[in-house]
Amino acid sequence: MVLLQISEPGLSSAPHQRRLAVGIDLGTTHSLVATVRSGVAETLADAQGQHLLPSVVRYQADAQPVVGHAAAEMLQQDPLNTVSSVKRLMGRGVEDVKGLGDVLPYKFEQTQSDMPRIKTVAGSVSPVEISADILRNLKQRAEQSLGDELNGAVITVPAYFDEAQRQATKDAARIAGINVLRLLSEPTAAAIAYGLDQNPEGVYAIYDLGGGTFDISILRLHQGVFEVLATGGDSALGGDDLDHVIAEWIMLQDGIELAQDLCLQRRLLKLARDIKETLSHADSTEWTLERPQGGEWRGSLDRETLGELIAPVIKKTMLPCRRTLRDAGLNASDIQGVVLVGGSTRIPLVRRMVSDFFGQSPLDDIDPDKVVAMGAALQADILAGNQSGRDLLLLDVIPLSLGIEIMGGMVEKIIPRNSTIPTSRAQTFTTFKDGQIALSLHVLQGERELVSDCRSLAHFELRGIPPMVAGAARIQVTFQVDADGLLAVKAREEASGVESKVEVKPSYGLSDQEVETMLRDAIEHAGDDVAARNLREQRVDADRSIEALRSALAQDGEDLLELAEREQIETRVQELVTLRDGEDPLAIKRAIGVLNDATQEFAARRMDAGIHQALAGHRIDEFKD
Ligand code: ADP
Ligand code: MG
């Protein structure tokens, strides 16, 4: 009998090749990898059955780096070669980490490059390479447990990550040999894990309290598309702070002197963390702690007392919640669902405060440690083409406005802060001087009006502009931010078609703290900025008038003006030049007006002369139609 291969209608005859795609949560404290099996997202465990991989890497002299639990255990013994919380250094420049030198235990190498490098026994390593070691470990875990080669990954990043931090994350993946299907913001991933993308519409809050950071994001789902309306948080607030509060309380209770002894301090912190985690599911707990001099301390704590201790720390998360809602132009009652993310949201008091603030019980049935990785896995599965017919377009926002420098040291914003991405916007500019054949463009990020108050991202030049009179060239500048949040800027002169572009890959980024500081500055200095802008605008106008008049005088001054007339105009120009350097925008404006009046006659003569010249050698009837 002949066996026929029968293919089902609608399916191709070749066996369906599933492409192995994973979601990776590259966290500050822990990292995870997840995938979709039989339509369900699940995190993958290592050989010991552990799902959470501590984001810690230890470098050794003659061996491969160790990643995860084994490295975390060596943090105290080998602090110089064991790196934790590297996420905080991603996308930062040498200048950015200089200030951290005293806080971090590592030694930074003195380098010429923009990227900081940490000295270890295995040579110096950059934050990107350290993250790559973590990613490589997760890639191996995925390939081992799924028995196939990895096709691609969706990697999550905080919603506020800027250009440099996103680029650094992508670079780390490339070094680890991972094909990045997309970078996805952590809150969006959490919303997807809860299937909120299946709802018709809605506004959601994602409350993420991890080990060392707090993030709050407001998302809007509209026609199947997530848009991050606003983000906020505190980059130095998390479970670690609770551990410290508890450790201090134990010292007070047990009459322990402020522990000079580093080893005792570490034991105390570890104990505090255990107590905290136990009291998330138990009503009370007891412990004993060995005294360094022998003997032991006994102690106990109940959940209520713990609550009193940690409430002030947890309350601190409410301020960014309020501010972020305000940024999004919403009230707590506008929020349709609240998602809990991060290990610290297991604490019952956190849940209670969050539900009081938003006036509703938060969504919490998915493990808050794993929810981000699971959402990323769902997205990866779609992007790898494993769920035919499903397409999800995810939008994020850019955290700070993007713009270019214009005359007078000011910033013209092209893409405003909180614009959803991907996005593309263009604006037309012109030349300032007659015969200008090159234009230098300076790309900036920030909310303030002055270049000196914003962050410089890139410089590039547009050359080959045909010589024209000032103001005649039309130069279109286009800013394009892709789905991963990376910026490309293009400048094009319309008449000649010459163009030039840069992909903005800054070598350093902004921390969320800096973003916040810059925002606060922008609000506080809004008044100063308007005045400063006004002054600069008047100066630019003055420069333009002076420049135009000088060029006209050089061309036609001799031929068209009497000496006395010429001297009078030059006096007016001189007056304007002097006022231009002063601080009074109104005086500059008036002087420009006076100069304009004084030169009316000259301008009229020039026009006549121009017409004469144009007509010279032609018979008048040539111009009749
Ligand atoms: P990150 O996003 O910064 O990598 P995680 O989301 O993994 O961090 O959260 C780690 C924090 O969660 C730690 O401070 C840890 O003590 C805390 N945590 C984990 N489980 C519990 C629990 N059961 N109760 C209270 N805190 C917990
Ligand atoms: Mg996290």
XYZ file of C-alpha atoms and ligand atoms in Angstrom:
653
model
C 0.000 0.000 0.000
C 1.204 3.436 -0.816
C 1.096 5.958 1.950
C 0.127 9.375 0.847
C 1.215 12.407 2.633
C -1.934 14.337 3.327
C -1.761 17.934 4.198
C -4.546 19.613 6.021
C -6.306 22.384 4.198
C -4.771 25.724 5.056
C -1.514 24.233 6.236
C 1.550 23.924 4.092
C 2.718 20.380 3.426
C 6.082 20.989 5.067
C 5.987 20.381 8.781
C 5.488 23.699 10.490
C 8.792 25.052 11.642
C 8.388 26.893 14.887
C 10.951 29.538 15.304
C 12.441 29.666 18.734
C 11.917 33.106 20.182
C 12.245 34.227 23.791
C 11.548 37.222 25.965
C 14.319 38.469 28.229
C 13.880 40.682 31.269
C 17.352 42.131 31.786
C 16.848 43.436 35.312
C 18.927 45.433 37.765
C 18.745 42.756 40.454
C 17.495 39.686 38.567
C 17.176 38.635 34.945
C 14.874 36.045 33.406
C 14.170 34.334 30.125
C 10.739 33.111 29.044
C 9.161 31.501 26.021
C 5.733 30.509 24.752
C 4.912 26.800 24.754
C 1.531 25.591 23.574
C 0.290 29.142 23.611
C 1.292 29.742 27.230
C 4.160 31.971 28.353
C 6.492 30.434 30.906
C 9.856 31.339 32.372
C 12.715 28.868 31.910
C 14.679 27.434 34.829
C 18.392 26.648 34.971
C 19.745 23.148 35.675
C 19.083 23.658 39.411
C 15.482 24.636 38.807
C 16.004 28.349 39.516
C 14.142 30.836 37.349
C 15.618 34.111 38.609
C 19.206 34.712 37.550
C 20.910 37.277 39.796
C 22.281 39.992 37.471
C 25.781 39.531 38.869
C 28.958 38.617 36.961
C 32.266 37.601 38.491
C 35.450 37.816 36.418
C 38.335 35.431 37.033
C 41.946 35.382 35.905
C 42.104 32.192 33.866
C 38.525 31.107 33.539
C 35.245 32.101 31.985
C 33.192 34.633 33.918
C 30.657 33.218 36.373
C 27.116 34.553 36.151
C 24.187 34.359 38.602
C 23.878 32.798 42.062
C 27.500 31.624 42.214
C 28.682 35.133 41.373
C 26.251 36.745 43.851
C 27.750 34.641 46.644
C 31.179 36.104 45.893
C 30.024 39.731 45.972
C 31.438 40.333 49.437
C 34.550 38.195 49.124
C 35.670 39.460 45.754
C 34.046 42.883 45.326
C 36.550 44.241 42.794
C 35.912 41.489 40.264
C 32.224 40.890 40.924
C 29.850 43.306 39.266
C 26.203 43.774 40.243
C 23.504 46.275 39.173
C 25.328 46.901 35.890
C 22.039 48.069 34.395
C 22.561 51.355 36.192
C 25.733 51.932 34.168
C 24.315 51.073 30.757
C 24.631 53.848 28.237
C 26.541 56.068 30.639
C 29.685 57.912 29.679
C 32.953 58.189 31.561
C 31.846 61.571 32.854
C 28.564 60.140 34.132
C 30.198 57.464 36.261
C 32.977 59.657 37.642
C 30.710 60.776 40.418
C 29.925 57.172 41.277
C 33.566 56.295 41.877
C 33.190 56.625 45.639
C 29.920 54.733 45.799
C 30.824 51.734 43.674
C 33.386 49.245 44.867
C 34.964 48.830 41.422
C 37.949 50.510 39.933
C 37.367 52.258 36.652
C 40.061 52.269 34.024
C 41.333 55.628 32.781
C 40.453 55.515 29.097
C 40.279 57.801 26.122
C 37.037 56.269 24.939
C 33.623 57.481 26.026
C 32.601 54.193 27.546
C 33.612 53.513 31.132
C 35.526 50.287 31.739
C 35.798 48.392 34.999
C 39.177 46.894 35.865
C 39.092 43.201 36.776
C 41.603 40.372 36.976
C 40.369 39.265 33.563
C 41.148 42.659 32.018
C 38.858 45.631 31.762
C 35.184 45.208 30.882
C 32.531 47.681 29.825
C 28.921 47.666 31.092
C 27.837 46.501 27.641
C 30.136 43.469 27.815
C 29.020 42.638 31.351
C 25.376 42.739 30.258
C 26.364 40.592 27.277
C 27.692 37.955 29.703
C 24.312 37.883 31.470
C 22.469 37.665 28.163
C 24.753 34.897 26.902
C 23.943 32.878 30.024
C 20.204 33.262 29.409
C 20.624 32.388 25.741
C 22.398 29.142 26.667
C 19.721 28.354 29.204
C 17.026 28.803 26.570
C 18.823 26.716 23.956
C 19.507 23.941 26.429
C 16.012 23.725 27.780
C 14.328 24.052 24.400
C 16.815 21.944 22.459
C 17.133 24.287 19.541
C 18.977 27.347 18.374
C 17.584 30.685 19.357
C 16.046 32.635 16.529
C 15.523 35.935 18.228
C 14.617 37.690 21.432
C 12.547 40.568 22.686
C 14.501 42.327 25.420
C 12.804 44.639 27.873
C 14.096 48.026 28.983
C 12.612 50.609 31.364
C 10.224 52.945 29.554
C 12.396 55.941 30.436
C 15.593 54.471 28.906
C 17.054 57.046 26.543
C 18.776 56.613 23.186
C 22.131 55.680 24.622
C 20.755 53.182 27.120
C 18.659 51.435 24.458
C 21.578 51.344 22.068
C 23.826 49.927 24.786
C 21.263 47.180 25.462
C 21.108 46.303 21.769
C 24.886 46.252 21.553
C 25.060 43.881 24.518
C 22.648 41.523 22.767
C 24.693 41.655 19.588
C 27.849 40.767 21.492
C 25.992 37.831 23.074
C 24.988 36.638 19.615
C 21.305 37.357 20.096
C 19.138 38.658 17.299
C 17.021 41.408 18.856
C 13.497 41.252 17.463
C 12.619 44.370 19.390
C 13.308 46.272 22.557
C 10.111 46.507 24.551
C 9.355 48.686 27.514
C 8.945 46.805 30.789
C 5.493 48.196 31.670
C 4.163 47.349 28.225
C 5.469 43.807 28.610
C 3.689 43.487 31.961
C 0.417 44.685 30.424
C 0.744 42.116 27.643
C 1.362 39.330 30.161
C -2.027 40.137 31.693
C -3.596 40.070 28.243
C -4.680 43.691 28.571
C -3.917 44.058 24.861
C -6.965 41.885 24.212
C -9.241 44.511 25.734
C -10.896 46.982 23.417
C -9.617 50.167 25.095
C -8.276 51.262 28.460
C -5.847 53.237 30.568
C -3.601 51.244 32.905
C -1.028 51.940 35.579
C 1.994 49.664 35.965
C 3.514 49.877 39.447
C 6.998 48.287 39.515
C 8.860 48.113 42.837
C 12.028 46.036 42.461
C 15.223 45.679 44.467
C 16.715 49.114 43.920
C 14.323 50.999 41.682
C 10.735 52.149 41.527
C 8.949 52.802 38.221
C 5.418 53.891 37.542
C 4.039 54.012 33.998
C 0.685 54.993 32.604
C -0.295 53.130 29.431
C -3.176 53.703 27.117
C -4.515 50.961 24.903
C -6.206 52.316 21.829
C -7.245 50.155 18.865
C -4.909 47.373 19.882
C -1.983 49.712 20.317
C -0.223 50.478 23.586
C 0.946 53.966 24.122
C 3.043 54.932 27.130
C 1.389 58.156 28.250
C 3.859 59.015 30.969
C 6.521 57.480 33.154
C 8.032 58.375 36.491
C 9.674 56.813 39.487
C 12.680 56.900 41.733
C 15.925 55.262 40.664
C 17.094 54.907 44.270
C 14.076 53.366 45.963
C 13.323 49.668 46.335
C 13.432 46.538 48.444
C 17.042 47.226 49.472
C 15.854 50.299 51.384
C 13.384 48.170 53.313
C 16.211 45.773 54.223
C 18.168 48.693 55.662
C 15.241 49.938 57.732
C 14.709 46.461 59.197
C 18.430 45.953 59.879
C 18.552 49.245 61.765
C 15.554 48.240 63.810
C 17.214 44.927 64.766
C 20.345 46.756 65.854
C 18.287 49.072 68.000
C 16.292 46.217 69.552
C 19.286 44.094 70.279
C 21.511 46.964 71.372
C 24.016 46.256 68.633
C 26.457 49.092 68.150
C 26.391 50.500 64.665
C 28.113 47.606 63.025
C 31.621 48.639 62.058
C 32.081 45.002 61.319
C 31.319 44.640 57.585
C 30.662 40.939 57.875
C 28.106 41.516 60.635
C 26.456 44.233 58.572
C 26.062 41.862 55.658
C 24.609 39.163 57.871
C 22.193 41.683 59.312
C 21.077 42.786 55.873
C 20.616 39.209 54.745
C 18.612 38.500 57.890
C 16.516 41.621 57.329
C 15.731 40.528 53.796
C 14.714 37.042 54.955
C 12.468 38.518 57.638
C 10.871 40.878 55.133
C 10.218 38.135 52.586
C 8.862 35.742 55.230
C 6.435 38.337 56.552
C 4.907 38.687 53.089
C 3.193 35.331 53.729
C 3.515 34.752 57.494
C 2.060 36.800 60.364
C 5.197 36.745 62.460
C 8.700 35.320 62.474
C 11.512 34.575 64.923
C 15.241 34.413 64.490
C 18.525 34.042 66.217
C 21.691 35.841 65.320
C 25.121 34.763 66.480
C 27.087 37.375 68.361
C 30.621 37.925 67.060
C 31.865 37.508 70.672
C 29.847 34.323 71.151
C 26.283 33.751 72.329
C 23.231 34.755 70.317
C 20.542 37.368 70.037
C 16.960 36.229 69.747
C 14.354 38.352 68.116
C 10.868 38.301 66.663
C 8.798 40.568 64.492
C 5.173 40.550 63.414
C 3.682 41.848 60.228
C 2.024 44.807 61.877
C 5.246 46.112 63.414
C 7.026 45.518 60.118
C 4.319 47.590 58.451
C 4.966 50.502 60.804
C 8.692 50.298 60.068
C 8.487 50.232 56.314
C 5.399 52.372 55.690
C 7.394 55.640 55.342
C 9.560 54.075 52.609
C 6.599 52.682 50.697
C 4.729 55.983 51.007
C 7.548 57.577 49.038
C 6.322 55.764 45.927
C 3.054 57.673 45.985
C 4.603 61.007 45.038
C 5.883 59.799 41.640
C 2.487 58.117 41.132
C 0.731 61.414 41.633
C 3.187 63.307 39.451
C 3.006 60.784 36.633
C -0.774 60.826 36.614
C -0.598 64.597 36.393
C 1.909 64.348 33.509
C -0.583 62.135 31.705
C -3.371 64.600 32.482
C -5.348 61.983 34.420
C -6.845 61.294 37.837
C -6.463 58.054 39.755
C -10.118 57.328 38.976
C -9.384 57.327 35.214
C -7.209 54.216 35.612
C -9.004 51.035 34.587
C -6.455 48.560 35.870
C -3.306 48.515 37.982
C -0.604 45.900 37.354
C 1.916 44.959 40.041
C 5.490 44.223 38.942
C 8.685 43.558 40.922
C 9.487 41.334 43.886
C 8.714 44.022 46.457
C 5.050 44.191 45.438
C 4.587 40.853 47.232
C 4.499 42.841 50.470
C 0.859 43.069 51.614
C 1.301 46.684 52.749
C 2.464 47.678 49.260
C -0.657 46.102 47.779
C -2.842 47.892 50.281
C -1.299 51.308 49.666
C -1.495 50.849 45.900
C -5.127 49.818 46.057
C -5.956 52.759 48.351
C -4.236 55.186 46.016
C -5.935 53.945 42.856
C -9.198 53.002 44.545
C -9.183 49.435 43.178
C -7.547 46.055 43.767
C -4.465 45.661 41.601
C -3.961 42.769 39.175
C -1.602 40.421 40.943
C -2.213 36.804 39.957
C 0.938 36.530 37.836
C 4.199 36.239 39.756
C 5.446 39.862 39.927
C 9.056 38.728 39.358
C 8.179 36.988 36.135
C 5.469 39.094 34.575
C 7.795 41.264 32.455
C 9.693 38.317 30.946
C 6.398 36.549 30.186
C 4.994 39.566 28.347
C 8.216 39.852 26.372
C 7.942 36.160 25.431
C 4.399 36.654 24.123
C 5.582 39.560 22.009
C 8.601 37.585 20.741
C 6.338 34.744 19.695
C 4.271 37.104 17.564
C 7.283 38.860 16.065
C 8.914 35.539 15.169
C 5.816 34.764 13.154
C 4.604 31.887 15.314
C 1.105 33.306 15.717
C -0.145 33.830 12.214
C -2.602 36.613 11.784
C -1.616 38.399 14.954
C 0.246 41.597 14.815
C 0.776 43.873 17.705
C 2.208 47.287 17.251
C 3.560 48.649 20.463
C 4.170 52.228 21.125
C 6.434 53.803 23.660
C 7.208 57.409 24.387
C 10.459 59.307 24.280
C 11.344 60.570 27.737
C 12.776 63.995 26.761
C 12.230 66.321 23.822
C 14.557 66.080 20.831
C 15.552 69.144 18.881
C 18.288 71.090 17.137
C 20.274 74.172 17.915
C 19.148 77.341 16.177
C 20.683 80.800 16.044
C 21.345 82.418 19.350
C 22.160 79.232 21.269
C 18.532 78.156 21.482
C 16.932 74.772 20.987
C 14.080 74.274 18.583
C 12.170 71.186 19.683
C 11.311 68.915 16.795
C 9.863 65.960 18.697
C 8.290 66.902 22.032
C 8.709 64.816 25.149
C 6.254 61.957 25.632
C 5.673 61.663 21.870
C 4.819 58.095 21.005
C 7.283 56.127 18.920
C 7.882 55.194 16.185
C 7.567 58.765 14.980
C 8.936 61.052 12.357
C 8.732 64.847 12.194
C 10.227 67.416 9.890
C 10.792 71.125 10.064
C 12.186 73.572 7.537
C 15.067 75.891 8.312
C 17.001 78.395 6.275
C 20.470 79.891 5.994
C 21.566 82.938 7.921
C 24.270 84.349 5.691
C 24.423 85.197 2.012
C 26.195 82.506 0.031
C 26.261 80.061 2.927
C 27.215 76.649 1.491
C 27.377 74.522 4.626
C 25.203 74.164 7.670
C 26.273 72.658 10.925
C 23.551 70.828 12.828
C 23.590 70.123 16.511
C 21.113 67.550 17.855
C 19.994 67.959 21.468
C 17.788 66.336 24.068
C 16.068 68.184 26.906
C 13.242 70.482 27.923
C 15.051 73.774 28.418
C 15.199 76.572 25.864
C 18.958 77.080 25.860
C 21.518 74.747 24.302
C 23.736 74.997 27.346
C 20.955 73.515 29.518
C 20.218 70.534 27.256
C 22.183 67.438 26.488
C 24.190 67.286 23.287
C 23.533 64.107 21.285
C 25.321 64.662 17.989
C 26.862 67.162 15.567
C 26.782 66.802 11.803
C 27.132 68.935 8.705
C 25.184 69.528 5.552
C 27.597 70.554 2.790
C 27.170 71.478 -0.840
C 24.275 73.904 -0.440
C 24.269 76.064 -3.593
C 25.137 79.689 -2.732
C 21.980 81.728 -2.252
C 21.029 84.905 -0.444
C 20.388 84.507 3.272
C 16.949 83.067 3.922
C 16.439 81.638 0.436
C 17.631 78.079 1.042
C 15.029 75.640 2.328
C 16.558 72.964 4.484
C 14.285 70.262 5.712
C 15.419 68.553 8.884
C 13.719 65.241 9.650
C 13.857 63.458 12.986
C 12.926 59.810 12.919
C 12.665 57.635 16.017
C 12.220 53.913 15.330
C 10.283 51.344 17.328
C 13.324 50.702 19.519
C 13.564 54.372 20.367
C 16.669 55.063 18.285
C 16.977 58.415 16.554
C 18.100 59.189 13.006
C 18.345 62.801 11.819
C 18.393 63.852 8.162
C 18.911 67.300 6.636
C 18.091 68.012 3.005
C 18.354 71.183 0.958
C 15.214 71.213 -1.155
C 16.437 73.015 -4.280
C 19.627 71.026 -4.885
C 18.625 67.824 -3.154
C 21.893 67.623 -1.201
C 21.405 65.724 2.007
C 23.229 64.470 5.032
C 22.243 62.296 7.957
C 23.357 60.874 11.248
C 22.191 57.968 13.281
C 22.354 59.211 16.776
C 24.343 56.749 18.781
C 25.536 58.831 21.651
C 28.253 57.294 23.721
C 26.626 58.266 26.954
C 23.104 58.594 28.183
C 20.999 60.171 30.826
C 19.953 58.507 34.019
C 16.310 58.731 34.973
C 17.480 60.921 37.824
C 18.992 63.329 35.345
C 15.838 63.202 33.258
C 13.900 64.165 36.340
C 16.315 66.920 37.267
C 16.140 68.308 33.757
C 12.357 68.246 33.848
C 12.251 69.927 37.214
C 14.690 72.583 35.982
C 12.552 73.169 32.922
C 9.517 73.798 35.088
C 11.345 75.959 37.610
C 13.076 78.026 34.967
C 10.151 78.322 32.596
C 9.973 82.079 33.331
C 13.735 82.707 32.978
C 13.739 80.697 29.800
C 11.077 82.823 28.177
C 13.015 85.998 29.035
C 16.289 84.454 27.878
C 14.670 83.278 24.692
C 13.236 86.708 24.023
C 16.642 88.325 24.480
C 18.328 85.836 22.207
C 15.680 86.191 19.564
C 16.158 89.942 19.527
C 19.904 89.430 19.246
C 19.426 87.106 16.302
C 17.183 89.692 14.639
C 19.755 92.382 15.322
C 22.550 90.236 13.873
C 20.475 89.577 10.807
C 19.809 93.301 10.254
C 23.441 94.236 10.857
C 24.708 91.479 8.564
C 22.251 92.407 5.790
C 23.052 96.093 6.026
C 26.800 95.606 6.054
C 26.584 93.492 2.960
C 24.343 96.087 1.251
C 26.716 98.917 2.220
C 29.687 97.002 0.872
C 27.907 96.425 -2.441
C 26.103 99.692 -3.067
C 27.102 102.131 -0.329
C 29.573 104.022 -2.514
C 27.298 104.272 -5.531
C 23.948 105.009 -3.978
C 24.625 107.059 -0.831
C 26.000 110.513 -0.130
C 28.777 110.503 2.412
C 26.570 112.115 5.072
C 23.771 109.603 4.487
C 26.218 106.796 4.754
C 27.644 108.084 8.010
C 24.202 108.416 9.476
C 23.360 104.793 8.663
C 26.666 103.617 10.049
C 25.968 105.448 13.307
C 22.615 103.656 13.608
C 24.297 100.309 12.919
C 26.854 101.065 15.589
C 24.113 101.914 18.081
C 22.439 98.599 17.370
C 25.731 96.715 17.686
C 26.204 98.199 21.157
C 22.660 97.497 22.352
C 22.789 93.990 20.916
C 25.371 93.024 23.512
C 23.296 94.471 26.323
C 20.596 92.654 28.274
C 17.535 94.648 27.237
C 15.499 92.935 24.507
C 13.137 95.891 24.189
C 15.989 98.351 23.531
C 17.376 96.016 20.845
C 13.975 95.784 19.238
C 13.614 99.567 19.176
C 17.093 100.034 17.706
C 16.251 97.557 14.930
C 13.150 99.653 14.187
C 15.206 102.887 14.116
C 17.728 101.297 11.788
C 14.993 100.065 9.486
C 13.514 103.554 9.299
C 16.912 105.091 8.637
C 17.577 102.766 5.742
C 14.233 102.930 3.932
C 15.532 105.368 1.357
C 18.676 103.303 0.767
C 16.593 100.170 0.298
C 14.352 101.940 -2.227
C 17.361 103.144 -4.204
C 18.843 99.670 -4.238
C 15.615 98.264 -5.574
C 15.507 100.837 -8.369
C 19.116 100.180 -9.205
C 18.394 96.465 -9.280
C 15.544 96.946 -11.709
C 17.702 99.191 -13.888
C 20.375 96.588 -13.981
C 17.943 93.833 -14.853
C 16.562 95.909 -17.688
C 19.899 97.109 -18.984
C 20.560 95.957 -22.529
C 16.966 94.891 -23.059
C 14.270 96.664 -24.977
C 11.210 97.263 -22.929
C 8.944 95.381 -25.336
C 10.895 92.176 -24.686
C 9.096 92.036 -21.394
C 5.646 92.323 -22.805
C 3.919 88.994 -22.885
P 14.651 44.142 39.831
O 13.507 44.465 38.932
O 15.297 45.369 40.418
O 15.640 43.226 39.186
P 13.028 42.285 41.427
O 11.724 42.580 40.789
O 13.620 40.955 41.171
O 14.094 43.413 41.156
O 12.826 42.495 43.008
C 13.800 42.204 43.937
C 13.332 42.680 45.304
O 12.106 42.012 45.644
C 14.308 42.405 46.426
O 14.439 43.564 47.239
C 13.619 41.288 47.218
O 13.951 41.311 48.597
C 12.171 41.621 47.006
N 11.296 40.466 47.257
C 11.291 39.283 46.621
N 10.376 38.451 47.163
C 9.775 39.146 48.174
C 8.751 38.841 49.136
N 8.177 37.659 49.185
N 8.406 39.824 50.004
C 9.009 41.017 49.987
N 9.971 41.364 49.125
C 10.360 40.434 48.226
Mg 12.349 44.504 37.232
